[in-house]
Amino acid sequence: MNSELIHVVDALPGLIWTALPDGCIDFLNERWREYTGLSGAEAYGQGWQASIHPDDLRELLDSWQSIRKSGQPGEMQARLRRSDGEYRWFAFSARPVVNDAGGIVKWCGITTDIEDRKHKDDSARLAERRFASIVDGLPTMITLRTPEGNLEFANRRYLDYFGSTFDELKVWGQSFHPKERADVLSTWRRSIATGQPWDIEARRRRADGIYRWFHTRGFPLREPDGRISLWYNLHEDIDERKQAEALVAGEKRVLEMVTDGHAMPAILEALCLVVEDMASDCYCSVVLVDSNGTRLEHGAAPSLPATFINAIVGRALNVDSGPCAMAAYLNQQIIASDIRSEDRWTASEWCPMALAHGIEACWSTPITSAAGNVMGAFAIYYARPRTPTSQDQAFIDQFTHIASIAIERERFQVSLKRALEELRMSEGNLRTIIDAIPGFVWSATPDGNVDFLNQRWCEYTGASMTNACGSGWQDAIHPDDADGLPAYWRSLLESGVAGEFEARLRRFDGSFRWFLIRTVPLRDEGGNIVKWYGQNTDIQDRKQAEALLEGEKRLLEMVAGDCSLTAILEALCKLVEATSANCRCSILLTSARDTYLRYKTELGVRLTHAASAGVPTSLMVGMDGHAVGIESYPCAMAATLNEQVIIADIEAETRWETWRPVALANGLRAAWTTPIASRNGKVLGTFLILYGEPKTPTPADRYLIEQFTHLASIAIERAQDAGALSRSQAFLLEAQRLSSTGSFSWRVGTDEITWSEQVYRIFGLDPEMPVTNEVIASRHHPEDLPVFQEMVERGRSGSDFEFDHRLLMPDGTVKYLHTVAHGTRDKNGQLEYIGAIQDVTERRLSEEALGAVRKELARVSRITSLGALTASIAHEVNQPLSGIITNASTCLRMLAADPPNVDGARETARRTIRDGNRASDVITRLRALFTKKTVSTEPVDLNEATCEVIALSRRELQNNRIVLRLELSDDLPRATGDRVQLQQVILNLLLNASDAMSSVNDRPRRLVVKTERDKDDYLVLSVRDVGVGFGSLDFDKLFEAFYTTKESGMGIGLSVSRSIIEHHQGRLWAASNDGPGAIFSFSIPQRIEDATETHRPINIRKSAVQEAQHATGNT
Amino acid sequence: MAIPSLVSVVDDDESVRESLPDLLREFGFSALAFASAEEFLASNFVAQTRCLVLDLAMPGMSGQDLQRELMQRRQEIPIIFITAHGDPSVRPQLLDQGAVECLFKPFSETALLVALGCALRVN
């Protein structure tokens, strides 16, 4: 430079300098030298650096260097030391001087004092510095760019991050990832153009070459006039966040794939892609453990070559097959960070295989299920040796976790699908079950709102579930139950206790049925109620059956309780009408004495109305007991034919032309009438049910009809039986009264005596009085007490007895009683008599009167017969007497005649003698009436003859109350004689003895007839009585003819008897007893066997013997 | 006396038939004896009979039967009943019915004579 120029340069108000291209200062102007106090020689080259503040030197040099490098004008700043030592800020502005070739020959620069500015700047700069330091300190990267987009400032982090100098970074956009660069640029340009802030996410290359995600935002700094002076750019490393986002997004995508039901391979592939996207330069694969747990299966490996995959898949799960196999086998992460230097898996030659595919690092991590089972392995392969950083590890953990989720989820998905399928099916089953539950199922929330009602409920009520939920279901409850049920429901909700309630629910058709509503609460583990479950069961039939049963029971009680038949049948009709809806019922009874014949309709049947709760009276025509035919009304037909008549629809019926219109007019459309039958099949009446609509009986209806007719038959028959019983009781009572017969029972062991009413009346005792033998004895006639005693003794001995005895009543009247009793033993062997006592007083009195009359008659007849006898004697004798007298008279007259008729007289005398003889003959014959001249000789069995006589005279003896006793000897020989005559003698003796006791009343009239053999072998028969006896009378006088003490006696008895006996070579005598009475005996010799005797067959009449014995009470 | 009146004796008793007619003849009557009422009716002497001595009790037609028969025939023959039976109460009855007399055997001849006298006088 020439000196002029130098002067000019020296004069310039600035510090001017020039430098060589290498940076050495080769010129400093005067001012410079003056200011710095350095000479040119000191300052040239590098010396000038001594004037720079040490703190700024480094920067200045750096800036100087970079400016030089760039070849562009630039500016630097530093503190320059003044000659006085004070530092002042100066700006160094440098410009290159280029030659024609464009090469830089020199640098020139001007350094201006910017101290003030710097102070301003300094404060600004301080502020700036502070700002810069702050900004440098911020954990973000900040850059400032000019409105044109040139980098003006970059904070430390920024610089550090990108690892480049400021200048290097000036070139905008280089650091962006190729994929995002275009977007970024266009966004930036748009922002610059519009002045709008910009916001972008993009990857930028770090100093070490790794791309990381950045969120860059640009804000314009505007001048007061609105111009943009600067752009503030914030750069945030969001790589981790982005990674996390990507990870999350990836996870989400993968999981979505899982939930969307994508196939497992696709899921795993997506997973691998996500990983490969995230990390760079890696290959990812997932292998799965097969179902046996022994081999590897292919999971996914989207970026690996098939050959590699095939080499891995199928390998056995062991430590030798490879890293994945080993990882899966051991459930351990296997890191092969440098395969080349690996010595494992040599057996399977895995390493060579991997290396051949360009894989130099492998990290294999086992994928385990939540339970810890190894499902597979997740492998990342690298083309370069690599060891996982902690961040890598974190990623690996995440991805294996996702993979495990995916796989598990896949597996869950499959089983879930299966479970869902099963659930769907079981839900279907559940639905079917719920719908099949014979009842209604519902549930309610703890506050009582119903939230579910099953199909059946809705079908039944006809309400939809939506309407019925909440409390809408209450509309279906019967009004009568509607109050009780909600109250009960509320009490259950409060108490939390399971309960049940019976109520009527309305069916879709408006009818009501009874239901049993049961509900139980469902509690959670804490014991709180989470739900109420309920079930309704149709109990209509049960209720109906209960009501029916109740009604039947009441009816039977009425029947047993002697209610009137009408009341019972009315109640039955009411029960029917209550049981069956909408019906009327009536019962008709047939006439008791009605005999209708089948098919003879003209005979007709008589029906009377018994009960008809709701049947209109207009229909009751003809049911008043008149005979009606089967065409009158259906019940008549049923009663006549004894068959059920069912008219399902009266309108369609053609029979009963008169009855039908009346029925229809009353709104009746169906009639069922059933005959009510007695036990033996006789028709008692009819049972009719009428309906307002056409109806055919169901089996249930038929069953009910059967029940009701059975009940009715029970009631009717019982009423009839009761009537019959009371009638028969009345009959019995009346009969007893009429016949004066009472019945009694006597328990011998306890002497318990029961009397019928009539017996009390007979005895004249109060029916309330207890009856004892003492009471009975006290009533007896004193004379008959022995009889009573005998009766009691006889009873105690157990045999049947029959007695005649008398009572002496308090008023003195005597009653004659006849008692018959039959003894039985009950199951305990106790003896009990059932007997009848008949008051035979009247009969006895009349009998006695009769007897008296008969006696009188007998006496009279005896007299009469005596008269007759006398008459016949007289007649017999009178004839010859009359002849004698006549002849004698004639004789006298003849002799008195003149001449006397001697011949005539002679004749008359002859006749007279003849007649006299005749008369004599009569006498002889008369005698023969009493005694036979000839005694016939035949064998006579005296015992038998005696018994015959007794049998013949039984009645007589009984009438005289004779107590006969036979003592017939067993070894009595036979006699010879006239059987009849001997019997006459015996009879005579018996009658005499009977007569002798006719006045005996204080003792039994005992009569003992005895046969025996005496010491001379004579047969002796004796008759002993307890009668009046003979006192001091001479017995022989008794036998005098015609002697009699008896009023009516002829007195020939004993004398004739004696002569008969004497004719038999026997003897008849009498003696007095020791006690009262006498004993008459006769003896006759026994039979002497004689060949000349005429044999007559002995007439053995055993029955006669028995009769006689029975008659006298001897057994 | 003209032709002696016929008195018929009807009695089943032989001794009466033997003795009575003789007595009657002694009395001056003619007498015939018949053993039964039938025999008498069958005879030719019914109309001739002026008086009938009739036994009450006879086998077959009794005395009263004969009496009735004769009344029916309008044969008014006075009857004197004789009887061996001792019942006196029959006598009034017989007299009411138209008999002249009823004698009880054995009767005296006087009684008989009186009765005859009545019978024939009535006649």
PDB file of N, CA and C in Angstrom, chain B residues 51-82:
ATOM      1  N   CYS B  51    -202.436-140.258  66.552  1.00  0.00           N
ATOM      2  CA  CYS B  51    -201.484-139.700  67.511  1.00  0.00           C
ATOM      3  C   CYS B  51    -200.166-140.400  67.345  1.00  0.00           C
ATOM      4  N   LEU B  52    -199.144-139.559  67.520  1.00  0.00           N
ATOM      5  CA  LEU B  52    -197.807-140.103  67.298  1.00  0.00           C
ATOM      6  C   LEU B  52    -197.058-140.038  68.615  1.00  0.00           C
ATOM      7  N   VAL B  53    -196.517-141.179  69.050  1.00  0.00           N
ATOM      8  CA  VAL B  53    -195.616-141.200  70.198  1.00  0.00           C
ATOM      9  C   VAL B  53    -194.220-141.304  69.621  1.00  0.00           C
ATOM     10  N   LEU B  54    -193.484-140.170  69.832  1.00  0.00           N
ATOM     11  CA  LEU B  54    -192.263-139.993  69.034  1.00  0.00           C
ATOM     12  C   LEU B  54    -191.057-139.826  69.952  1.00  0.00           C
ATOM     13  N   ASP B  55    -190.083-140.662  69.676  1.00  0.00           N
ATOM     14  CA  ASP B  55    -188.820-140.500  70.400  1.00  0.00           C
ATOM     15  C   ASP B  55    -188.106-139.270  69.848  1.00  0.00           C
ATOM     16  N   LEU B  56    -187.441-138.517  70.731  1.00  0.00           N
ATOM     17  CA  LEU B  56    -186.713-137.307  70.302  1.00  0.00           C
ATOM     18  C   LEU B  56    -185.433-137.652  69.552  1.00  0.00           C
ATOM     19  N   ALA B  57    -184.588-138.429  70.265  1.00  0.00           N
ATOM     20  CA  ALA B  57    -183.264-138.694  69.707  1.00  0.00           C
ATOM     21  C   ALA B  57    -183.253-140.002  68.976  1.00  0.00           C
ATOM     22  N   MET B  58    -183.138-139.866  67.687  1.00  0.00           N
ATOM     23  CA  MET B  58    -183.043-141.094  66.892  1.00  0.00           C
ATOM     24  C   MET B  58    -181.941-140.898  65.872  1.00  0.00           C
ATOM     25  N   PRO B  59    -181.273-141.933  65.529  1.00  0.00           N
ATOM     26  CA  PRO B  59    -180.304-141.796  64.439  1.00  0.00           C
ATOM     27  C   PRO B  59    -181.043-141.511  63.147  1.00  0.00           C
ATOM     28  N   GLY B  60    -180.402-140.728  62.269  1.00  0.00           N
ATOM     29  CA  GLY B  60    -181.053-140.333  61.022  1.00  0.00           C
ATOM     30  C   GLY B  60    -182.009-139.213  61.314  1.00  0.00           C
ATOM     31  N   MET B  61    -183.268-139.353  60.851  1.00  0.00           N
ATOM     32  CA  MET B  61    -184.257-138.311  61.083  1.00  0.00           C
ATOM     33  C   MET B  61    -184.670-138.330  62.531  1.00  0.00           C
ATOM     34  N   SER B  62    -184.504-137.163  63.177  1.00  0.00           N
ATOM     35  CA  SER B  62    -184.860-137.121  64.587  1.00  0.00           C
ATOM     36  C   SER B  62    -186.351-136.878  64.713  1.00  0.00           C
ATOM     37  N   GLY B  63    -186.827-136.877  65.992  1.00  0.00           N
ATOM     38  CA  GLY B  63    -188.227-136.681  66.235  1.00  0.00           C
ATOM     39  C   GLY B  63    -188.678-135.319  65.741  1.00  0.00           C
ATOM     40  N   GLN B  64    -187.834-134.306  66.005  1.00  0.00           N
ATOM     41  CA  GLN B  64    -188.237-132.956  65.610  1.00  0.00           C
ATOM     42  C   GLN B  64    -188.256-132.833  64.100  1.00  0.00           C
ATOM     43  N   ASP B  65    -187.328-133.513  63.461  1.00  0.00           N
ATOM     44  CA  ASP B  65    -187.308-133.487  62.006  1.00  0.00           C
ATOM     45  C   ASP B  65    -188.613-134.003  61.449  1.00  0.00           C
ATOM     46  N   LEU B  66    -189.077-135.113  62.101  1.00  0.00           N
ATOM     47  CA  LEU B  66    -190.319-135.705  61.637  1.00  0.00           C
ATOM     48  C   LEU B  66    -191.455-134.736  61.837  1.00  0.00           C
ATOM     49  N   GLN B  67    -191.419-134.078  63.007  1.00  0.00           N
ATOM     50  CA  GLN B  67    -192.451-133.096  63.306  1.00  0.00           C
ATOM     51  C   GLN B  67    -192.515-132.042  62.211  1.00  0.00           C
ATOM     52  N   ARG B  68    -191.373-131.547  61.816  1.00  0.00           N
ATOM     53  CA  ARG B  68    -191.341-130.517  60.799  1.00  0.00           C
ATOM     54  C   ARG B  68    -191.854-131.043  59.470  1.00  0.00           C
ATOM     55  N   GLU B  69    -191.436-132.256  59.211  1.00  0.00           N
ATOM     56  CA  GLU B  69    -191.806-132.859  57.940  1.00  0.00           C
ATOM     57  C   GLU B  69    -193.308-132.974  57.828  1.00  0.00           C
ATOM     58  N   LEU B  70    -193.896-133.438  58.953  1.00  0.00           N
ATOM     59  CA  LEU B  70    -195.352-133.612  58.952  1.00  0.00           C
ATOM     60  C   LEU B  70    -196.042-132.274  58.804  1.00  0.00           C
ATOM     61  N   MET B  71    -195.479-131.266  59.436  1.00  0.00           N
ATOM     62  CA  MET B  71    -196.086-129.934  59.327  1.00  0.00           C
ATOM     63  C   MET B  71    -196.034-129.455  57.908  1.00  0.00           C
ATOM     64  N   GLN B  72    -194.950-129.740  57.253  1.00  0.00           N
ATOM     65  CA  GLN B  72    -194.831-129.350  55.860  1.00  0.00           C
ATOM     66  C   GLN B  72    -195.835-130.082  54.995  1.00  0.00           C
ATOM     67  N   ARG B  73    -196.083-131.324  55.405  1.00  0.00           N
ATOM     68  CA  ARG B  73    -197.041-132.126  54.647  1.00  0.00           C
ATOM     69  C   ARG B  73    -198.483-131.813  55.029  1.00  0.00           C
ATOM     70  N   ARG B  74    -198.591-130.879  56.017  1.00  0.00           N
ATOM     71  CA  ARG B  74    -199.910-130.517  56.510  1.00  0.00           C
ATOM     72  C   ARG B  74    -200.610-131.710  57.141  1.00  0.00           C
ATOM     73  N   GLN B  75    -199.733-132.605  57.620  1.00  0.00           N
ATOM     74  CA  GLN B  75    -200.317-133.727  58.364  1.00  0.00           C
ATOM     75  C   GLN B  75    -200.331-133.303  59.812  1.00  0.00           C
ATOM     76  N   GLU B  76    -201.484-132.871  60.234  1.00  0.00           N
ATOM     77  CA  GLU B  76    -201.529-132.409  61.620  1.00  0.00           C
ATOM     78  C   GLU B  76    -201.835-133.566  62.548  1.00  0.00           C
ATOM     79  N   ILE B  77    -200.760-134.239  62.851  1.00  0.00           N
ATOM     80  CA  ILE B  77    -200.928-135.364  63.779  1.00  0.00           C
ATOM     81  C   ILE B  77    -200.414-134.915  65.121  1.00  0.00           C
ATOM     82  N   PRO B  78    -201.213-135.008  66.167  1.00  0.00           N
ATOM     83  CA  PRO B  78    -200.706-134.663  67.508  1.00  0.00           C
ATOM     84  C   PRO B  78    -199.554-135.593  67.879  1.00  0.00           C
ATOM     85  N   ILE B  79    -198.570-134.929  68.436  1.00  0.00           N
ATOM     86  CA  ILE B  79    -197.343-135.672  68.776  1.00  0.00           C
ATOM     87  C   ILE B  79    -197.141-135.644  70.267  1.00  0.00           C
ATOM     88  N   ILE B  80    -196.789-136.802  70.796  1.00  0.00           N
ATOM     89  CA  ILE B  80    -196.318-136.902  72.183  1.00  0.00           C
ATOM     90  C   ILE B  80    -194.884-137.370  72.109  1.00  0.00           C
ATOM     91  N   PHE B  81    -193.985-136.438  72.548  1.00  0.00           N
ATOM     92  CA  PHE B  81    -192.559-136.794  72.516  1.00  0.00           C
ATOM     93  C   PHE B  81    -192.226-137.587  73.744  1.00  0.00           C
ATOM     94  N   ILE B  82    -191.390-138.577  73.571  1.00  0.00           N
ATOM     95  CA  ILE B  82    -190.809-139.276  74.711  1.00  0.00           C
ATOM     96  C   ILE B  82    -189.305-139.265  74.549  1.00  0.00           C
TER      97      ILE B  82
END
